[in-house]
mmCIF file of C-alpha atoms in Angstrom:
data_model
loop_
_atom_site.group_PDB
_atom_site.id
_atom_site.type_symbol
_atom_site.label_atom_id
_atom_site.label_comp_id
_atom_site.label_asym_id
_atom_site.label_seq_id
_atom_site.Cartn_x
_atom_site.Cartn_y
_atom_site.Cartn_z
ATOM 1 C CA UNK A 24 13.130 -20.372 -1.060
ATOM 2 C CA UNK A 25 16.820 -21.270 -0.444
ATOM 3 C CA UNK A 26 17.170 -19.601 2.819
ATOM 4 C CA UNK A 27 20.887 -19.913 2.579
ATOM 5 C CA UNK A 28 21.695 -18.201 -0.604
ATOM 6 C CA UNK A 29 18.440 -16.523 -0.995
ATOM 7 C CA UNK A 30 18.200 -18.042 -4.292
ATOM 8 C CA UNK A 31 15.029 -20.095 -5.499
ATOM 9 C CA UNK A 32 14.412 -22.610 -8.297
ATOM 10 C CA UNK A 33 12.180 -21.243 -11.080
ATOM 11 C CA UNK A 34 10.002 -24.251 -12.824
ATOM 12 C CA UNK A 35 9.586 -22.626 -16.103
ATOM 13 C CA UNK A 36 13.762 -22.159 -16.352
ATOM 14 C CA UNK A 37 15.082 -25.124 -14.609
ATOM 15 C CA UNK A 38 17.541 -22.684 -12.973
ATOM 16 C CA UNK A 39 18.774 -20.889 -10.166
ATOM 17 C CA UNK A 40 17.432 -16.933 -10.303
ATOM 18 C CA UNK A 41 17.344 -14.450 -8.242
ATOM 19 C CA UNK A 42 14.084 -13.674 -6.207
ATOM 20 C CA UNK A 43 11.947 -11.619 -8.836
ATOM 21 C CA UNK A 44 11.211 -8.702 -6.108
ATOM 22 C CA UNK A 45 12.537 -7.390 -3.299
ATOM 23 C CA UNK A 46 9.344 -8.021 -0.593
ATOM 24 C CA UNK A 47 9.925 -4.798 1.202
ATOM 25 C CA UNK A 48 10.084 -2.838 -2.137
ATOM 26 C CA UNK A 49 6.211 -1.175 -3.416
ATOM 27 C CA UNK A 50 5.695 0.565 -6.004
ATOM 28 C CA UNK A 51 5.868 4.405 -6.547
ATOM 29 C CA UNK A 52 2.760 6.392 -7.264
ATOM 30 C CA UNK A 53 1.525 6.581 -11.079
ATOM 31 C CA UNK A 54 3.890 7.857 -13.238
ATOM 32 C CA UNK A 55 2.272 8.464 -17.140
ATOM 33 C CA UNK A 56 6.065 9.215 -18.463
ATOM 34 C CA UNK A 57 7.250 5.687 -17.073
ATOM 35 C CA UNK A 58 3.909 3.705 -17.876
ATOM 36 C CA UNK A 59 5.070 5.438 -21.361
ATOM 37 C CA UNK A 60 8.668 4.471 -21.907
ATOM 38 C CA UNK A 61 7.975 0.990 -20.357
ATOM 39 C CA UNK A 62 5.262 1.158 -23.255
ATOM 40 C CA UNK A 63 7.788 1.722 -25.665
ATOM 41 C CA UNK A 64 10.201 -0.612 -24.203
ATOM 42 C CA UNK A 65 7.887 -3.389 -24.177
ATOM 43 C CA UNK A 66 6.827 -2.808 -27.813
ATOM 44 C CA UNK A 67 10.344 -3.269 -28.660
ATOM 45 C CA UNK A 68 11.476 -6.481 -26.804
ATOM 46 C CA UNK A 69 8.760 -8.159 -27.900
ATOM 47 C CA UNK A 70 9.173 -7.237 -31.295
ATOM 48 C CA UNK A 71 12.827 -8.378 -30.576
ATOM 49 C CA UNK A 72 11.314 -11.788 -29.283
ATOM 50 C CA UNK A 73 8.817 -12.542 -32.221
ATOM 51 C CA UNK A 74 11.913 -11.799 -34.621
ATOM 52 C CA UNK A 75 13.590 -14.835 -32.837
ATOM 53 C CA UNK A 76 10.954 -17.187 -32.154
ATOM 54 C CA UNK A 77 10.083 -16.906 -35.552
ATOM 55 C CA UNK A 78 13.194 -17.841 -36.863
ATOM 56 C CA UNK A 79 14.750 -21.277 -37.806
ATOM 57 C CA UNK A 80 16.969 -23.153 -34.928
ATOM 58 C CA UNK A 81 19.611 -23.329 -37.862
ATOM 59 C CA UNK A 82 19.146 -18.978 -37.972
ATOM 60 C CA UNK A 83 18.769 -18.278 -34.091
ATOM 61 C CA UNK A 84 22.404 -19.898 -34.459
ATOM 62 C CA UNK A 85 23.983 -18.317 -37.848
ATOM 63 C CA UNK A 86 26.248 -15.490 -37.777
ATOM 64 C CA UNK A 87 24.922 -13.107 -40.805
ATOM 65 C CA UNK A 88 27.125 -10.284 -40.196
ATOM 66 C CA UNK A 89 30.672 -9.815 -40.200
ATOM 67 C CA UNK A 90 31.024 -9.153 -36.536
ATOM 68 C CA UNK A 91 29.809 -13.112 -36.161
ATOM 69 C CA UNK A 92 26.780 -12.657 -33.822
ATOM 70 C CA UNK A 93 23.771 -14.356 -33.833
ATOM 71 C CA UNK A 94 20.160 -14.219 -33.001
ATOM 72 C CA UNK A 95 20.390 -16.016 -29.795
ATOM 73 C CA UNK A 96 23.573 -14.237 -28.645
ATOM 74 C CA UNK A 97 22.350 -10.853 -29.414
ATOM 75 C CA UNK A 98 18.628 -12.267 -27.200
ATOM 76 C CA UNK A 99 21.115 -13.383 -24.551
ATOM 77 C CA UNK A 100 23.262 -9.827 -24.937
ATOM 78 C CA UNK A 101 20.057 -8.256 -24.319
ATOM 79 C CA UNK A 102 18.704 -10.275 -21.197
ATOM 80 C CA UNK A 103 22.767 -10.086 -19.414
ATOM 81 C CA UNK A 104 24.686 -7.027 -20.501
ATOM 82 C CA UNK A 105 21.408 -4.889 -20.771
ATOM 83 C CA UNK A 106 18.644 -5.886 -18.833
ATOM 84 C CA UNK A 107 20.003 -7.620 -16.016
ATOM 85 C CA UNK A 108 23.164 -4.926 -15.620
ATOM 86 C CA UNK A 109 20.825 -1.825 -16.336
ATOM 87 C CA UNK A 110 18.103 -2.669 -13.915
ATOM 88 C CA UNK A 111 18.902 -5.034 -10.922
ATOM 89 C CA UNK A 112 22.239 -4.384 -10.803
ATOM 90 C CA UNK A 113 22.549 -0.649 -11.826
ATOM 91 C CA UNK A 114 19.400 0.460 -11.046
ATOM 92 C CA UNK A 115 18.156 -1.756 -8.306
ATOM 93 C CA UNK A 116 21.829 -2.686 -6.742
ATOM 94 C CA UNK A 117 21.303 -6.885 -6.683
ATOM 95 C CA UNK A 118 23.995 -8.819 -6.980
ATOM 96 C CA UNK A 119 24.270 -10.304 -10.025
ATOM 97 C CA UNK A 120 26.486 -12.697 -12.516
ATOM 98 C CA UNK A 121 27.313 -9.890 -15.069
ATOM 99 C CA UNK A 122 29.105 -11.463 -18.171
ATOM 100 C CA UNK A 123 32.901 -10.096 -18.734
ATOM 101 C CA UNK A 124 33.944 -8.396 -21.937
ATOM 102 C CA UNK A 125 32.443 -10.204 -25.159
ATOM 103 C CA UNK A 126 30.516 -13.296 -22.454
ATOM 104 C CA UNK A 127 27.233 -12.050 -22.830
ATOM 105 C CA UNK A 128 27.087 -12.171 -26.636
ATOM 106 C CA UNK A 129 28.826 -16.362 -26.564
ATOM 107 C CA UNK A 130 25.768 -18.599 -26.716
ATOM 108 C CA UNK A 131 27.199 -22.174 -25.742
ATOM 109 C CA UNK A 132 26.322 -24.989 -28.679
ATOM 110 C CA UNK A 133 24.254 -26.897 -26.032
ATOM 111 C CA UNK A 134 21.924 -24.062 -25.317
ATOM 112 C CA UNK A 135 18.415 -24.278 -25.146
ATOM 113 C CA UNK A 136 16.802 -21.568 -27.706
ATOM 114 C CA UNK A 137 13.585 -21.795 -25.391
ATOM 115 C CA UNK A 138 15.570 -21.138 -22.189
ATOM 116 C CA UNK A 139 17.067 -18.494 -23.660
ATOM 117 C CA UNK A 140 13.982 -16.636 -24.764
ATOM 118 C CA UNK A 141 12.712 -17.384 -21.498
ATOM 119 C CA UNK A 142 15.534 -15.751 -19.714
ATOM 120 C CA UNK A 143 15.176 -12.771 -21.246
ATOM 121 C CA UNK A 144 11.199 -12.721 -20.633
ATOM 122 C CA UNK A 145 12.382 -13.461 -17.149
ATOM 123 C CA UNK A 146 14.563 -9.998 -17.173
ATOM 124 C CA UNK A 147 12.157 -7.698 -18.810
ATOM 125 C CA UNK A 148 9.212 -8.573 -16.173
ATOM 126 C CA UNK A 149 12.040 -7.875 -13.279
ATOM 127 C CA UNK A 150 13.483 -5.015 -15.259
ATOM 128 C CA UNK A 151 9.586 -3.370 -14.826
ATOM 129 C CA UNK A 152 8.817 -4.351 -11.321
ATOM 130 C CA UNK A 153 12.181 -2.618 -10.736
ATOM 131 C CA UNK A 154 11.387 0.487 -12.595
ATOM 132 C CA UNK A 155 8.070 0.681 -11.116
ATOM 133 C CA UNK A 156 9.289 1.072 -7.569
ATOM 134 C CA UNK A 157 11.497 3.910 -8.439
ATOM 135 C CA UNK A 158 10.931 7.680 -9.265
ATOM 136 C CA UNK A 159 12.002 9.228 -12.658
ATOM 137 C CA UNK A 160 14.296 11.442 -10.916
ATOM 138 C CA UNK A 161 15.919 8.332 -8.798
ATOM 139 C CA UNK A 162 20.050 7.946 -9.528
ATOM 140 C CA UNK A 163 21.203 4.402 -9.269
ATOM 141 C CA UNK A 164 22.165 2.626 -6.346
ATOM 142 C CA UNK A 165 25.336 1.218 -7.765
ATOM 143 C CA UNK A 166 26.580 4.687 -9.541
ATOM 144 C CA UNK A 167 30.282 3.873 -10.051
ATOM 145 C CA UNK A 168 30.962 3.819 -13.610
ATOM 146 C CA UNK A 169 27.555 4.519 -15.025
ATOM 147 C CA UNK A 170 27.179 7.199 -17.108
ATOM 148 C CA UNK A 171 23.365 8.206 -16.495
ATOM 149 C CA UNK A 172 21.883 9.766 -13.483
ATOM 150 C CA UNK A 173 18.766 8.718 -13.175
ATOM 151 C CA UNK A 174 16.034 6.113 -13.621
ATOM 152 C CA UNK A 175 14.723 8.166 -16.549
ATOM 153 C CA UNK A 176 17.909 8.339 -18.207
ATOM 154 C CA UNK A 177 18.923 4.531 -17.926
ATOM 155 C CA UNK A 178 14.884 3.567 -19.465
ATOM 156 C CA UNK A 179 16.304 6.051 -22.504
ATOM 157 C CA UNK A 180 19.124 3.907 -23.394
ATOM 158 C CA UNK A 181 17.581 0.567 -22.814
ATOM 159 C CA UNK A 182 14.754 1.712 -25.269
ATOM 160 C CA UNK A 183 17.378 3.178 -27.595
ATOM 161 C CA UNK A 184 19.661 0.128 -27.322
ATOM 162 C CA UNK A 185 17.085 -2.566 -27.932
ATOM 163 C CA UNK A 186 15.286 -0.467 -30.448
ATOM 164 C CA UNK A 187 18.651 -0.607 -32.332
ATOM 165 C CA UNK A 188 19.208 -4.097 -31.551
ATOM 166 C CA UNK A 189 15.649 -4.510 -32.586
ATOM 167 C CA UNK A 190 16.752 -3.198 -36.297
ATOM 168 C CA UNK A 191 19.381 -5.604 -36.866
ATOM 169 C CA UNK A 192 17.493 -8.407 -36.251
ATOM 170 C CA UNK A 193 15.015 -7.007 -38.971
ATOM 171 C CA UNK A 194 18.345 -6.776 -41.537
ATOM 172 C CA UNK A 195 19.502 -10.748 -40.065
ATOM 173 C CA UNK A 196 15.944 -12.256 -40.505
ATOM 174 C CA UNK A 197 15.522 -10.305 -44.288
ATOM 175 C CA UNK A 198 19.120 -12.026 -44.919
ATOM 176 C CA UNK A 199 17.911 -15.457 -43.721
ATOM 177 C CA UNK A 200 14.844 -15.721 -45.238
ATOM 178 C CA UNK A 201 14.692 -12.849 -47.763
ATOM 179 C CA UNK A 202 11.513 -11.317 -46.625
ATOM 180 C CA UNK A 203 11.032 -7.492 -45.029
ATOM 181 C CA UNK A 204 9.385 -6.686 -41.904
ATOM 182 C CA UNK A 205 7.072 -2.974 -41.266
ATOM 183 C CA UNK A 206 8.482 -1.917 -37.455
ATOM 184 C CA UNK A 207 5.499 0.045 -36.738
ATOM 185 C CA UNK A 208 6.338 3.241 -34.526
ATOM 186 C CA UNK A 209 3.674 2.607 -32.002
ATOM 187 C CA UNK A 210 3.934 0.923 -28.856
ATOM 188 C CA UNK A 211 1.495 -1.862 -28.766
ATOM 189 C CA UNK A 212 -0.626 -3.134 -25.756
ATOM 190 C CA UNK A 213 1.385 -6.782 -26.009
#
């Protein structure tokens, strides 16, 4: 641990992350409506994963859609604009690098597509530990300009918006390699 910036070097990543979880932070009592959406959530970035992984490097890269993003911009989208702004900085009120404007969607041409899965693995295990130490009913600790109120309501949209994210990637992949995908509408065990 980097005692001066309280950063730390993680092996997998080759990068400098923030500590995964707070020390002084435990967890809240079982909660079967969080277990639940963190369920659901889970079903869906991992379906959002495989969808990528699975893919060609040439398609991770290839804009399909009119709006020119790609696989790997929409993964990194995910793991910056939602993830990391939703639940450490929203949520959990770290201080994070938040992309500005479009940022978090601009995968750089050098990028490594396994780095950049990993990153977003990296997110969703904080994203839990950080919902896990929190009640439903919590509000944010960094309020000012969010629109939701509470722990509950922030795990709502970060379903909904990676569920949705979740279904373009079906349409991109079908495009790229012609072939349809069943999302089934059950959260699986992983």
């Amino acid at each position: 641990m980097d005692e001066t910036t309280g950063a730390r070097i993680d092996s997998r990543l080759g990068s400098r992350v923030d500590p995964l979880v707070d020390p002084e932070r435990e967890a809240t009592a079982p909660d079967p409506t969080r277990d639940l959406l963190l369920a659901w959530l889970g079903s869906k970035r991992r379906h959002v994963r495989a969808q990528v992984a699975e893919m060609t490097p040439h398609d991770r890269r290839a804009a399909r859609l009119p709006s020119g993003w790609t696989p790997l911009g929409l993964v990194q989208h995910l793991t910056r604009d939602v993830e990391t702004y939703w639940f450490a900085h929203a949520l959990a009120g770290e201080d994070v690098d938040l992309p500005v404007g479009h940022a978090g969607w601009e995968v750089a041409e050098d990028a490594d597509d396994v780095a950049l899965l990993a990153a977003y693995d990296h997110a969703c295990v904080h994203s839990d530990e950080v919902v896990r130490t929190l009640d439903l009913d919590d509000p944010p600790a960094r309020p000012t300009g969010v629109p939701y109120a509470s722990v509950h309501e922030v795990l709502l949209h970060v379903l909904v918006e990676t569920a949705t994210h979740a279904g373009h990637l079906d349409a991109v992949r079908e495009l790229a390699d012609g072939h349809q995908r069943l999302v089934l509408d059950a959260p699986d065990e992983g």
